[in-house]
Tab-separated table of C-alpha atoms in Angstrom:
chain	number	residue	atom	x	y	z
A	256	UNK	CA	0.000	0.000	0.000
A	257	UNK	CA	1.017	3.622	-0.455
A	258	UNK	CA	1.900	5.228	2.880
A	259	UNK	CA	1.794	9.015	2.980
A	260	UNK	CA	2.551	11.598	5.651
A	261	UNK	CA	1.983	15.297	4.972
A	262	UNK	CA	2.874	16.345	1.416
A	263	UNK	CA	6.546	15.410	1.522
A	264	UNK	CA	6.740	11.796	2.675
A	265	UNK	CA	5.375	8.733	0.909
A	266	UNK	CA	6.494	5.213	0.132
A	267	UNK	CA	5.118	1.894	-1.056
A	268	UNK	CA	5.116	-0.727	1.707
A	269	UNK	CA	3.942	-4.313	1.136
A	270	UNK	CA	0.659	-4.941	2.924
A	271	UNK	CA	2.038	-7.988	4.698
A	272	UNK	CA	4.752	-5.827	6.336
A	273	UNK	CA	2.243	-3.493	8.000
A	274	UNK	CA	1.464	-4.855	11.434
A	275	UNK	CA	-0.967	-2.096	12.452
A	276	UNK	CA	-2.167	1.375	11.516
A	277	UNK	CA	-2.900	3.385	14.643
A	278	UNK	CA	-4.777	6.683	14.690
A	279	UNK	CA	-7.249	8.472	16.947
A	280	UNK	CA	-10.948	8.269	16.085
A	281	UNK	CA	-12.532	10.843	13.795
A	282	UNK	CA	-16.079	11.990	13.169
A	283	UNK	CA	-17.351	12.219	16.759
A	284	UNK	CA	-17.073	15.993	17.069
A	285	UNK	CA	-20.016	18.222	17.994
A	286	UNK	CA	-21.028	21.253	15.963
A	287	UNK	CA	-20.723	24.809	17.210
A	288	UNK	CA	-24.395	25.153	18.101
A	289	UNK	CA	-24.298	22.050	20.293
A	290	UNK	CA	-20.992	23.079	21.846
A	291	UNK	CA	-22.293	26.534	22.765
A	292	UNK	CA	-25.512	25.102	24.169
A	293	UNK	CA	-23.559	22.650	26.335
A	294	UNK	CA	-21.196	25.345	27.574
A	295	UNK	CA	-24.059	27.731	28.396
A	296	UNK	CA	-25.694	24.992	30.452
A	297	UNK	CA	-22.497	24.176	32.339
A	298	UNK	CA	-21.824	27.821	33.157
A	299	UNK	CA	-25.375	28.328	34.399
A	300	UNK	CA	-25.101	25.234	36.590
A	301	UNK	CA	-21.571	25.595	37.924
A	302	UNK	CA	-20.258	29.143	37.521
A	303	UNK	CA	-23.157	31.451	38.384
A	304	UNK	CA	-23.025	30.737	42.116
A	305	UNK	CA	-19.303	31.568	42.254
A	306	UNK	CA	-19.413	35.054	40.743
A	307	UNK	CA	-21.058	36.936	43.589
A	308	UNK	CA	-18.782	39.771	44.694
A	309	UNK	CA	-16.170	39.158	41.989
A	310	UNK	CA	-14.732	42.437	40.712
A	311	UNK	CA	-11.686	41.425	38.655
A	312	UNK	CA	-11.571	38.300	36.491
A	313	UNK	CA	-8.411	36.721	35.099
A	314	UNK	CA	-8.877	34.179	32.289
A	315	UNK	CA	-5.919	31.932	31.512
A	316	UNK	CA	-5.935	30.626	27.944
A	317	UNK	CA	-3.593	28.361	26.010
A	318	UNK	CA	-1.658	29.470	22.921
A	319	UNK	CA	-1.456	28.591	19.236
A	320	UNK	CA	0.269	25.254	19.998
A	321	UNK	CA	-3.022	23.907	21.389
A	322	UNK	CA	-6.279	23.259	19.524
A	323	UNK	CA	-8.745	24.486	22.142
A	324	UNK	CA	-11.630	26.300	20.336
A	325	UNK	CA	-11.009	29.402	22.453
A	326	UNK	CA	-12.724	31.754	19.992
A	327	UNK	CA	-15.957	29.821	20.627
A	328	UNK	CA	-15.538	29.869	24.394
A	329	UNK	CA	-14.524	33.421	25.272
A	330	UNK	CA	-17.600	35.282	23.926
A	331	UNK	CA	-19.879	32.974	25.933
A	332	UNK	CA	-17.824	33.435	29.107
A	333	UNK	CA	-17.692	37.214	28.729
A	334	UNK	CA	-21.421	37.505	28.090
A	335	UNK	CA	-22.114	35.253	31.062
A	336	UNK	CA	-19.938	37.139	33.561
A	337	UNK	CA	-21.261	40.503	32.317
A	338	UNK	CA	-24.688	39.467	33.599
A	339	UNK	CA	-23.117	39.292	37.053
A	340	UNK	CA	-21.618	42.767	36.901
A	341	UNK	CA	-18.171	41.978	35.501
A	342	UNK	CA	-17.747	44.096	32.338
A	343	UNK	CA	-14.992	43.505	29.778
A	344	UNK	CA	-12.834	46.286	31.197
A	345	UNK	CA	-12.629	44.264	34.431
A	346	UNK	CA	-11.472	41.142	32.605
A	347	UNK	CA	-7.859	40.354	31.729
A	348	UNK	CA	-6.808	37.495	29.486
A	349	UNK	CA	-3.395	36.010	30.208
A	350	UNK	CA	-1.978	33.733	27.533
A	351	UNK	CA	-0.407	30.779	29.337
A	352	UNK	CA	2.558	30.430	27.016
A	353	UNK	CA	4.679	28.504	29.497
A	354	UNK	CA	8.095	28.772	27.851
A	355	UNK	CA	6.733	29.158	24.299
A	356	UNK	CA	7.200	32.253	22.166
A	357	UNK	CA	4.536	35.004	22.097
A	358	UNK	CA	1.927	34.861	19.332
A	359	UNK	CA	1.669	37.195	16.348
A	360	UNK	CA	-1.411	39.378	15.957
A	361	UNK	CA	-2.612	37.129	13.143
A	362	UNK	CA	-2.292	34.085	15.396
A	363	UNK	CA	-4.152	35.857	18.199
A	364	UNK	CA	-7.069	36.710	15.922
A	365	UNK	CA	-7.175	33.130	14.631
A	366	UNK	CA	-7.058	31.684	18.137
A	367	UNK	CA	-9.241	34.093	20.151
A	368	UNK	CA	-11.355	35.917	17.572
A	369	UNK	CA	-10.990	39.464	16.273
A	370	UNK	CA	-13.699	40.916	18.547
A	371	UNK	CA	-11.936	39.540	21.640
A	372	UNK	CA	-8.526	40.795	20.519
A	373	UNK	CA	-9.993	44.268	19.915
A	374	UNK	CA	-12.023	44.595	23.121
A	375	UNK	CA	-10.270	42.659	25.906
A	376	UNK	CA	-6.880	43.263	27.485
A	377	UNK	CA	-4.667	40.341	26.375
A	378	UNK	CA	-1.272	39.827	27.996
A	379	UNK	CA	1.407	37.218	27.401
A	380	UNK	CA	3.121	35.382	30.229
A	381	UNK	CA	6.867	35.996	30.528
A	382	UNK	CA	8.268	33.087	32.524
A	383	UNK	CA	11.534	34.938	33.246
A	384	UNK	CA	10.294	38.336	34.410
A	385	UNK	CA	6.600	38.339	35.382
A	386	UNK	CA	6.616	35.900	38.294
A	387	UNK	CA	6.402	36.083	42.077
A	388	UNK	CA	7.059	33.386	44.674
A	389	UNK	CA	3.892	32.652	46.657
A	390	UNK	CA	5.057	29.612	48.628
A	391	UNK	CA	6.160	26.002	48.233
A	392	UNK	CA	4.406	22.720	47.549
A	393	UNK	CA	4.467	20.021	50.185
A	394	UNK	CA	7.446	18.435	48.422
A	395	UNK	CA	9.337	21.741	48.432
A	396	UNK	CA	8.864	22.966	44.853
A	397	UNK	CA	8.692	26.796	44.890
A	398	UNK	CA	5.422	28.139	43.492
A	399	UNK	CA	6.563	30.928	41.190
A	400	UNK	CA	3.642	32.186	39.104
A	401	UNK	CA	2.604	35.248	37.141
A	402	UNK	CA	2.029	38.202	39.452
A	403	UNK	CA	-1.371	38.888	37.879
A	404	UNK	CA	-2.845	36.104	40.036
A	405	UNK	CA	-2.443	38.457	43.014
A	406	UNK	CA	-4.315	41.280	41.275
A	407	UNK	CA	-7.538	39.392	40.514
A	408	UNK	CA	-10.138	37.869	42.797
A	409	UNK	CA	-11.281	35.107	40.433
A	410	UNK	CA	-9.122	32.990	38.123
A	411	UNK	CA	-10.502	30.819	35.335
A	412	UNK	CA	-8.535	28.447	33.113
A	413	UNK	CA	-9.483	27.504	29.543
A	414	UNK	CA	-7.726	24.623	27.832
A	415	UNK	CA	-7.914	21.190	26.250
A	416	UNK	CA	-7.288	17.682	27.560
A	417	UNK	CA	-5.149	15.378	25.425
A	418	UNK	CA	-2.448	12.810	26.298
A	419	UNK	CA	0.774	14.482	27.462
A	420	UNK	CA	4.238	13.039	28.242
A	421	UNK	CA	5.091	15.359	31.161
A	422	UNK	CA	1.731	15.633	32.908
A	423	UNK	CA	-0.203	12.561	31.782
A	424	UNK	CA	-2.738	14.825	30.120
A	425	UNK	CA	-2.863	18.482	29.241
A	426	UNK	CA	-5.615	20.597	30.783
A	427	UNK	CA	-6.634	21.182	34.376
A	428	UNK	CA	-3.965	22.835	36.492
A	429	UNK	CA	-1.480	22.654	33.621
A	430	UNK	CA	-2.804	26.055	32.527
A	431	UNK	CA	-0.957	27.323	35.649
A	432	UNK	CA	2.021	24.936	35.674
A	433	UNK	CA	3.770	25.414	33.347
A	434	UNK	CA	1.326	27.824	31.666
A	435	UNK	CA	1.958	30.867	33.872
A	436	UNK	CA	4.830	29.619	36.030
A	437	UNK	CA	8.449	30.629	36.437
A	438	UNK	CA	11.459	28.749	35.129
A	439	UNK	CA	12.430	27.132	38.440
A	440	UNK	CA	8.936	25.774	39.110
A	441	UNK	CA	8.580	24.408	35.601
A	442	UNK	CA	12.090	22.993	35.609
A	443	UNK	CA	11.526	21.011	38.796
A	444	UNK	CA	8.195	19.491	37.701
A	445	UNK	CA	9.598	18.590	34.294
A	446	UNK	CA	12.737	17.054	35.775
A	447	UNK	CA	10.509	15.004	38.052
A	448	UNK	CA	8.763	13.631	34.963
A	449	UNK	CA	12.109	12.720	33.405
A	450	UNK	CA	12.673	10.152	36.151
A	451	UNK	CA	9.819	8.048	34.775
A	452	UNK	CA	9.423	6.062	31.567
A	453	UNK	CA	6.897	7.437	29.097
A	454	UNK	CA	4.555	4.496	29.700
A	455	UNK	CA	4.382	5.471	33.393
A	456	UNK	CA	3.158	9.017	32.673
A	457	UNK	CA	1.644	9.410	29.190
A	458	UNK	CA	-2.122	8.936	29.306
A	459	UNK	CA	-2.238	8.461	33.094
A	460	UNK	CA	-4.087	11.203	34.984
A	461	UNK	CA	-2.935	9.985	38.379
A	462	UNK	CA	0.849	10.385	38.514
A	463	UNK	CA	3.454	12.148	40.685
A	464	UNK	CA	3.890	15.090	38.313
A	465	UNK	CA	0.157	15.763	38.029
A	466	UNK	CA	-0.092	15.877	41.819
A	467	UNK	CA	2.480	18.686	41.880
A	468	UNK	CA	0.743	20.497	39.021
A	469	UNK	CA	-2.642	20.486	40.708
A	470	UNK	CA	-1.149	21.628	44.025
A	471	UNK	CA	0.601	24.529	42.290
A	472	UNK	CA	-2.632	25.492	40.527
A	473	UNK	CA	-4.500	25.439	43.826
A	474	UNK	CA	-1.773	27.560	45.428
A	475	UNK	CA	-2.132	30.110	42.623
A	476	UNK	CA	-5.877	30.350	43.220
A	477	UNK	CA	-7.291	28.644	40.142
A	478	UNK	CA	-11.041	28.782	40.824
A	479	UNK	CA	-12.717	27.325	37.742
A	480	UNK	CA	-11.815	25.573	34.491
A	481	UNK	CA	-13.347	25.043	31.097
A	482	UNK	CA	-11.691	22.068	29.405
A	483	UNK	CA	-12.395	20.666	25.966
A	484	UNK	CA	-11.506	17.273	24.547
A	485	UNK	CA	-10.865	17.936	20.838
A	486	UNK	CA	-10.282	15.448	18.072
A	487	UNK	CA	-6.903	15.419	16.328
A	488	UNK	CA	-8.050	18.160	13.941
A	489	UNK	CA	-9.141	20.508	16.719
A	490	UNK	CA	-12.864	19.849	16.469
A	491	UNK	CA	-14.493	19.688	19.923
A	492	UNK	CA	-15.833	16.318	21.006
A	493	UNK	CA	-16.976	17.254	24.513
A	494	UNK	CA	-16.747	20.248	26.873
A	495	UNK	CA	-16.329	20.127	30.651
A	496	UNK	CA	-16.549	22.958	33.188
A	497	UNK	CA	-16.457	23.334	36.956
A	498	UNK	CA	-14.158	22.936	39.968
A	499	UNK	CA	-10.583	22.419	38.699
A	500	UNK	CA	-9.616	19.000	40.094
A	501	UNK	CA	-12.807	16.952	39.664
A	502	UNK	CA	-13.517	18.556	36.293
A	503	UNK	CA	-10.039	17.772	35.005
A	504	UNK	CA	-10.143	14.144	36.136
A	505	UNK	CA	-13.541	13.676	34.512
A	506	UNK	CA	-12.230	15.149	31.260
A	507	UNK	CA	-9.025	13.091	31.453
A	508	UNK	CA	-10.976	9.865	31.819
A	509	UNK	CA	-13.024	10.743	28.746
A	510	UNK	CA	-9.875	11.767	26.844
A	511	UNK	CA	-8.131	8.496	27.666
A	512	UNK	CA	-11.077	6.494	26.375
A	513	UNK	CA	-11.285	8.666	23.273
A	514	UNK	CA	-7.613	8.711	22.237
A	515	UNK	CA	-6.675	5.149	23.264
A	516	UNK	CA	-5.918	2.652	20.518
A	517	UNK	CA	-5.031	-0.965	21.353
A	518	UNK	CA	-1.838	-2.247	19.813
A	519	UNK	CA	1.084	-4.647	19.986
A	520	UNK	CA	4.752	-3.655	19.547
A	521	UNK	CA	7.203	-3.745	16.669
A	522	UNK	CA	10.868	-3.129	15.936
A	523	UNK	CA	9.974	-0.492	13.337
A	524	UNK	CA	7.549	2.339	14.056
A	525	UNK	CA	6.730	5.235	11.758
A	526	UNK	CA	5.046	8.200	13.403
A	527	UNK	CA	4.257	11.822	12.668
A	528	UNK	CA	3.884	14.817	14.964
A	529	UNK	CA	0.501	16.140	13.822
A	530	UNK	CA	-0.881	18.467	15.109
A	531	UNK	CA	2.266	19.519	17.027
A	532	UNK	CA	4.192	20.411	13.884
A	533	UNK	CA	5.741	23.867	14.431
A	534	UNK	CA	9.095	22.919	15.961
A	535	UNK	CA	10.865	19.780	17.117
A	536	UNK	CA	10.400	20.770	20.774
A	537	UNK	CA	6.655	20.217	20.228
A	538	UNK	CA	6.966	17.602	17.476
A	539	UNK	CA	8.686	15.271	19.939
A	540	UNK	CA	5.156	14.319	21.009
A	541	UNK	CA	5.207	11.965	18.036
A	542	UNK	CA	8.245	10.262	19.561
A	543	UNK	CA	6.458	9.846	22.896
A	544	UNK	CA	3.417	8.110	21.442
A	545	UNK	CA	5.559	5.980	19.132
A	546	UNK	CA	7.651	4.926	22.116
A	547	UNK	CA	4.678	3.054	23.577
A	548	UNK	CA	4.645	0.580	20.646
A	549	UNK	CA	8.381	0.425	19.931
A	550	UNK	CA	10.186	-2.761	20.899
A	551	UNK	CA	13.528	-2.622	22.723
A	552	UNK	CA	16.319	-2.205	20.221
A	553	UNK	CA	13.923	-0.908	17.567
A	554	UNK	CA	13.954	2.028	15.163
A	555	UNK	CA	11.508	4.901	15.345
A	556	UNK	CA	10.992	7.057	12.247
A	557	UNK	CA	9.647	10.555	12.965
A	558	UNK	CA	8.090	12.461	10.062
A	559	UNK	CA	7.526	16.125	10.909
A	560	UNK	CA	7.515	19.517	9.103
A	561	UNK	CA	9.144	21.704	11.848
A	562	UNK	CA	9.022	25.044	9.947
A	563	UNK	CA	10.475	26.733	13.066
A	564	UNK	CA	13.359	24.288	13.378
A	565	UNK	CA	14.451	22.575	16.576
A	566	UNK	CA	12.895	25.159	18.873
A	567	UNK	CA	12.544	28.924	19.140
A	568	UNK	CA	13.205	29.158	22.880
A	569	UNK	CA	15.548	26.272	23.667
A	570	UNK	CA	16.686	24.971	20.283
A	571	UNK	CA	20.239	26.216	20.807
A	572	UNK	CA	20.602	24.213	24.027
A	573	UNK	CA	19.134	21.094	22.418
A	574	UNK	CA	21.720	21.416	19.664
A	575	UNK	CA	24.524	22.018	22.166
A	576	UNK	CA	23.871	18.883	24.217
A	577	UNK	CA	21.837	16.623	21.929
A	578	UNK	CA	19.292	14.051	23.034
A	579	UNK	CA	20.758	11.687	25.614
A	580	UNK	CA	19.668	8.914	27.928
A	581	UNK	CA	18.609	9.613	31.503
A	582	UNK	CA	21.901	8.759	33.203
A	583	UNK	CA	23.935	10.925	30.810
A	584	UNK	CA	21.668	13.952	31.319
A	585	UNK	CA	21.526	13.355	35.069
A	586	UNK	CA	25.337	13.550	35.129
A	587	UNK	CA	25.229	16.885	33.278
A	588	UNK	CA	22.694	18.227	35.773
A	589	UNK	CA	24.495	17.004	38.884
A	590	UNK	CA	27.840	18.365	37.674
A	591	UNK	CA	26.269	21.788	37.159
A	592	UNK	CA	27.091	21.883	33.452
A	593	UNK	CA	23.404	21.903	32.519
A	594	UNK	CA	21.345	24.001	34.926
A	595	UNK	CA	18.207	24.376	32.820
A	596	UNK	CA	15.990	21.564	34.075
A	597	UNK	CA	13.311	22.249	31.450
A	598	UNK	CA	15.827	21.464	28.721
A	599	UNK	CA	17.315	18.588	30.705
A	600	UNK	CA	13.905	16.931	30.974
A	601	UNK	CA	13.226	17.368	27.256
A	602	UNK	CA	16.586	15.820	26.358
A	603	UNK	CA	15.708	12.811	28.508
A	604	UNK	CA	12.139	12.430	27.229
A	605	UNK	CA	13.409	12.011	23.672
A	606	UNK	CA	16.728	10.424	24.618
A	607	UNK	CA	15.056	7.584	26.521
A	608	UNK	CA	13.559	6.519	23.192
A	609	UNK	CA	16.266	7.182	20.597
A	610	UNK	CA	19.297	6.477	22.818
A	611	UNK	CA	18.386	4.223	25.752
A	612	UNK	CA	15.748	2.146	23.969
A	613	UNK	CA	16.528	2.226	20.259
A	614	UNK	CA	17.425	4.590	17.430
A	615	UNK	CA	15.651	7.594	15.962
A	616	UNK	CA	15.426	8.450	12.270
A	617	UNK	CA	13.999	11.814	11.252
A	618	UNK	CA	12.466	12.990	7.998
A	619	UNK	CA	11.855	16.733	8.200
A	620	UNK	CA	12.191	19.629	5.751
A	621	UNK	CA	12.682	21.962	8.721
A	622	UNK	CA	15.634	20.118	10.291
A	623	UNK	CA	18.893	20.135	8.336
A	624	UNK	CA	20.800	16.857	8.127
A	625	UNK	CA	23.777	18.129	10.109
A	626	UNK	CA	21.492	19.445	12.833
A	627	UNK	CA	19.658	16.111	12.996
A	628	UNK	CA	22.952	14.272	13.465
A	629	UNK	CA	24.101	16.764	16.084
A	630	UNK	CA	21.037	16.225	18.250
A	631	UNK	CA	21.076	12.436	17.952
A	632	UNK	CA	18.782	11.529	15.046
A	633	UNK	CA	19.724	9.814	11.806
A	634	UNK	CA	18.500	12.063	8.947
A	635	UNK	CA	16.682	10.716	5.889
A	636	UNK	CA	15.794	12.457	2.645
A	637	UNK	CA	12.613	10.500	1.970
A	638	UNK	CA	10.439	7.834	3.562
A	639	UNK	CA	11.902	4.968	1.548
A	640	UNK	CA	15.403	5.940	2.648
A	641	UNK	CA	14.221	6.154	6.259
A	642	UNK	CA	12.813	2.621	6.012
A	643	UNK	CA	15.997	1.335	4.372
A	644	UNK	CA	18.040	2.789	7.244
A	645	UNK	CA	15.711	1.260	9.835
A	646	UNK	CA	15.859	-2.167	8.199
A	647	UNK	CA	19.655	-2.039	7.967
A	648	UNK	CA	19.776	-1.443	11.733
A	649	UNK	CA	17.054	-3.730	13.117
A	650	UNK	CA	16.154	-6.069	10.267
A	651	UNK	CA	13.071	-6.340	8.072
A	652	UNK	CA	10.557	-6.445	10.895
A	653	UNK	CA	6.844	-5.727	10.629
A	654	UNK	CA	5.972	-2.040	10.696
A	655	UNK	CA	3.533	-0.101	12.872
A	656	UNK	CA	2.223	3.139	11.376
A	657	UNK	CA	1.109	5.873	13.803
A	658	UNK	CA	-1.035	8.717	12.471
A	659	UNK	CA	-1.689	11.977	14.349
A	660	UNK	CA	1.199	10.978	16.597
A	661	UNK	CA	1.091	14.240	18.536
A	662	UNK	CA	-2.102	13.097	20.264
A	663	UNK	CA	-2.203	9.329	19.816
A	664	UNK	CA	-2.354	7.085	22.891
A	665	UNK	CA	-1.434	3.481	22.010
A	666	UNK	CA	-2.362	0.975	24.691
A	667	UNK	CA	-0.321	-2.241	24.760
A	668	UNK	CA	-1.756	-5.118	26.782
């Protein structure tokens, strides 16, 4: 059969070599009218009683790297809170960029809607300069968050819930950590996640990192969340709203059931990064899902566009150190050579797969061959070449194809 990824990668693979084709379900999304009706109902049931006496509202929203239908949500929220005496001039929107770059005006309009951009005060989180320390978690992680949380008496988070390597799932308190947190806080939670294999975190709502995230969010005063489970193309499947913790766990359970695909393992796995395609820092999500079905000693082929290269914020550090296994990165951290724990964790998350477990082959028009080699991947010019390389390293094994790898959750019995 002809196997195709994006518009730059295709190859003919004999049917008998394809062990499985894994992809999230499609076609279960709800239309805008149904979505808005459901959200109106949830806000009437769960938000109205909480708005009494609120004078200043802070809404935390995710950025262009997430597919939350925020432009559908914000007008409903603003109309709803206005009925309780909170006009738009008393509402601030803080984009929870975490460590990502700010968005262009065009991206803001696409993500939030032109009327929102023109009428509501939108600010971008700066994880280096805009944070204050408001305490420590029970385990000792400092809670450094955007100072705007101290200037508002009600904080709402808007995001989506999909499988995530660091936190188990996105959504919930993740809009605070790392969304509006400082570098030290984010570094420590991410480094904690690096101590665990991907299969111990990805797609599991109850994990050690999530416990820290939710405690940090509670510390910061997150009062209410609106979380959406979207399909892999960003179309909403279901919306949840209410108290942060129980609402998140309800959404995560639904998300796990929705994105899970049963599978076996193979020595050769081909995966893409869709929809996390902008840069390799995000595109690594395809590696994380592919890891779950990759046999020890296997070869993982990542197909990804990466128009912004390795990474806008930390790409230079990734290129300096390259992806490495856990013990190698741990040595760099403990020696003091690498003090950025956010980067250290990322190096491990990928390195566990393409160094400790097997090899990584990359096919990407946005990553030059020399850069790919420098960071620990084997570059390929086309999909056939990538397969030839994989077979030369691990033999002509059956092949598992992963589609929409940035959100896929393979479940191996």
